C-alpha positions as a printed NumPy array, in Angstrom:
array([[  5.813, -11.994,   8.052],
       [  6.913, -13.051,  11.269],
       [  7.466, -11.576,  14.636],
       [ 11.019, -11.127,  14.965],
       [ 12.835,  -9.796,  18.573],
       [ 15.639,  -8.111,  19.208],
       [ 17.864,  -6.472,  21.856],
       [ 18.357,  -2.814,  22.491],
       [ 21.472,  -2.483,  20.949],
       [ 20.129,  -4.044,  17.625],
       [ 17.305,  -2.055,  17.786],
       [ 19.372,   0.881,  18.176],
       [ 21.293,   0.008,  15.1  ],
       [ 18.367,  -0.514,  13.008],
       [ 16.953,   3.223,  13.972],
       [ 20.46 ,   4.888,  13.244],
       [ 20.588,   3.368,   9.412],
       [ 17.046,   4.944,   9.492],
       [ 15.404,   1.477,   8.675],
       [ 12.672,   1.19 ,  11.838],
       [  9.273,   2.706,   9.872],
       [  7.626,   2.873,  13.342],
       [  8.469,   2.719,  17.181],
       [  6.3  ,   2.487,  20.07 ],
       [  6.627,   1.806,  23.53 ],
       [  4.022,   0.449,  25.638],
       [  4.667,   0.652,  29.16 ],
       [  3.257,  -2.775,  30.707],
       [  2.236,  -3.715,  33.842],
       [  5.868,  -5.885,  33.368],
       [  7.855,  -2.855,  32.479],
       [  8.221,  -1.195,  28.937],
       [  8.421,  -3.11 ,  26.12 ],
       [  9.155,  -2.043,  22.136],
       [  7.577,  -2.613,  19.333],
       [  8.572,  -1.597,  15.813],
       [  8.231,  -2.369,  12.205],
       [ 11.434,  -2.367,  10.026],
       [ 11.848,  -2.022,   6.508],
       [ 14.336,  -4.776,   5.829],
       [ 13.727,  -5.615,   2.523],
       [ 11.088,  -8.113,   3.44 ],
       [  7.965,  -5.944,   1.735],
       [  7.641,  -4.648,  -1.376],
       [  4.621,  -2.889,  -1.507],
       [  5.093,  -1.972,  -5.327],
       [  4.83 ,  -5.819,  -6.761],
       [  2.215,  -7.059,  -3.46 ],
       [ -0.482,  -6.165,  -1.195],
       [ -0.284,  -7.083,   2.23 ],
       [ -2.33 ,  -7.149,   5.601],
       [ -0.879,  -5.153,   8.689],
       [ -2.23 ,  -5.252,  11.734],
       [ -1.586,  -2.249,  14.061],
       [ -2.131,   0.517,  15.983],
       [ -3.376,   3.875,  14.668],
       [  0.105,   5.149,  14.933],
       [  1.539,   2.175,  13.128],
       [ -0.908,   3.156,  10.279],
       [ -0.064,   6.513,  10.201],
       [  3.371,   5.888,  10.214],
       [  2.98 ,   3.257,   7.684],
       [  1.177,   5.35 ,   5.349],
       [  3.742,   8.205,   5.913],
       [  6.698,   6.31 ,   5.053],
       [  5.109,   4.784,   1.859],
       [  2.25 ,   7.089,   0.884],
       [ -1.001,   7.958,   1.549],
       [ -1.925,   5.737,  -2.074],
       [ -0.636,   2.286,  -0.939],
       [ -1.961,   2.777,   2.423],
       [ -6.055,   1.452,   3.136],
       [ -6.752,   1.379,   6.885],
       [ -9.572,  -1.158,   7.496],
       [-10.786,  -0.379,  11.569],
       [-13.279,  -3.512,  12.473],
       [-15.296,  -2.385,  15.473],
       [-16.37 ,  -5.368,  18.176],
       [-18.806,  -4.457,  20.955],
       [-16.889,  -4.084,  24.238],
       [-18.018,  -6.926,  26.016],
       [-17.487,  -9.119,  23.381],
       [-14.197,  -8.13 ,  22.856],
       [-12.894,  -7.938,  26.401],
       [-14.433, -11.918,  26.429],
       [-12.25 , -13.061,  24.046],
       [ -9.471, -11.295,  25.606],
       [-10.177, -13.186,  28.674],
       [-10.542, -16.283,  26.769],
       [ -7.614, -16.033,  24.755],
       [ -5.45 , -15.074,  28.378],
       [ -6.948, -18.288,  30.546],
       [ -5.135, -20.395,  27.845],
       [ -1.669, -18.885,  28.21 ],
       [  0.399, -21.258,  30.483],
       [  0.982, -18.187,  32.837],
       [ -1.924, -15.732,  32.677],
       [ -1.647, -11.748,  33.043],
       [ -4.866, -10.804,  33.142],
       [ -3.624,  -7.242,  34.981],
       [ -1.591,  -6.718,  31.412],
       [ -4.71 ,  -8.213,  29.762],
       [ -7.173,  -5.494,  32.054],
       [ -4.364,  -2.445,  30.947],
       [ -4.218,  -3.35 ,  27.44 ],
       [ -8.123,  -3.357,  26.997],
       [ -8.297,   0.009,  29.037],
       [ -5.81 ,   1.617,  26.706],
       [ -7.364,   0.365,  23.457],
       [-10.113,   2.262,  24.447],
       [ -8.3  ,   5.377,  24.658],
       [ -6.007,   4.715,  21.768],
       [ -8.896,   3.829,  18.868],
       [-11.262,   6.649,  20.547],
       [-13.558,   8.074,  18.07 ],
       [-11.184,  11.291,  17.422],
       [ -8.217,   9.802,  16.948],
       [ -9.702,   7.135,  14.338],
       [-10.828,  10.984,  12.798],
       [ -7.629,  12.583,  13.11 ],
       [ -5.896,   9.754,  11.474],
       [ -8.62 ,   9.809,   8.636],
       [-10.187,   6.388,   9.57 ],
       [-13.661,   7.233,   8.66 ],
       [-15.243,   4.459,   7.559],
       [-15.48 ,   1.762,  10.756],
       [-17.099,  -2.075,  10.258],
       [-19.013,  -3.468,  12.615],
       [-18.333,  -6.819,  13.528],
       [-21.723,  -8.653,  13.811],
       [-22.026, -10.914,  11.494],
       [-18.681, -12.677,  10.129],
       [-19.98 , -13.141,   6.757],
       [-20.941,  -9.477,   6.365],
       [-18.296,  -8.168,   7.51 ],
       [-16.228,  -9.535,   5.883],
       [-18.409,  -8.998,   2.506],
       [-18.292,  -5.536,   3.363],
       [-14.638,  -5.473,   3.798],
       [-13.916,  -7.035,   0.327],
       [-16.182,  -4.279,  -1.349],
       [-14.658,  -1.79 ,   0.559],
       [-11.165,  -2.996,  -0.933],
       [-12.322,  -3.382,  -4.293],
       [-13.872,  -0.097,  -4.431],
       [-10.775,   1.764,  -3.14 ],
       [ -7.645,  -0.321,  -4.5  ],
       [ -4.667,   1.59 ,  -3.789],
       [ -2.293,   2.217,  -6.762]])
């Protein structure tokens, strides 16, 4: 699955044939910009399992359009100075940097995985990113113990 961008209009389109699963706006430090997840036919969630990553109102949405059953959310926590590190790494190699966009993004994570909305969206259990290995050990038993149907 691929990133895949399009114009207004076709976004438009898509929303009136009541394909687009989930729409957000984020309003950037370079104006708004619109992301969404369509269901064109690429997923079928009855023959595969996939990985999604998203925001906790691309998981609810997700798991409202095709069920609370084929829907586990997996939230990996990273300490805050680790994470806002990589951030910065990860910007200094872009060819133009934003680190303002980098700075608001960071800030509004914050806000947006806050410990009651990760409860209200019935994200209760959180891993800690620590150590890799366990983690990700944790994550597999986590998966195996709650395959969705």
């Amino acid at each position: 699955m691929e990133y895949h961008f399009v114009d207004t209009a076709k976004r438009d389109d898509l929303q009136s044939q009541g394909k687009i699963i989930e729409l957000r706006t984020y309003n950037t430090c370079y104006g708004p910009w619109d992301y969404f997840t369509v269901d064109d036919g690429q997923v079928n969630i009855d023959e595969k399992n996939y990985i999604v990553i998203g925001t906790l109102e691309s998981y609810e949405k997700m798991r409202d359009y095709y069920g609370n059953t084929k829907i586990l959310p997996i939230y990996i926590e990273v300490e805050d100075g680790i994470r806002l590190q990589r951030a910065l790494n990860r910007e200094k190699k872009q060819k133009h940097p934003k680190y303002n966009e980098m700075c608001r993004r960071f800030l509004t994570d914050d806000e947006d995985f806050s410990k009651d909305k990760l409860e209200k969206a019935g994200v209760n259990r959180i891993f800690k990113n620590i150590v890799i290995k366990d983690t990700v050990n944790e994550i597999k038993e986590y998966i195996r113990s709650n395959a969705v149907s």
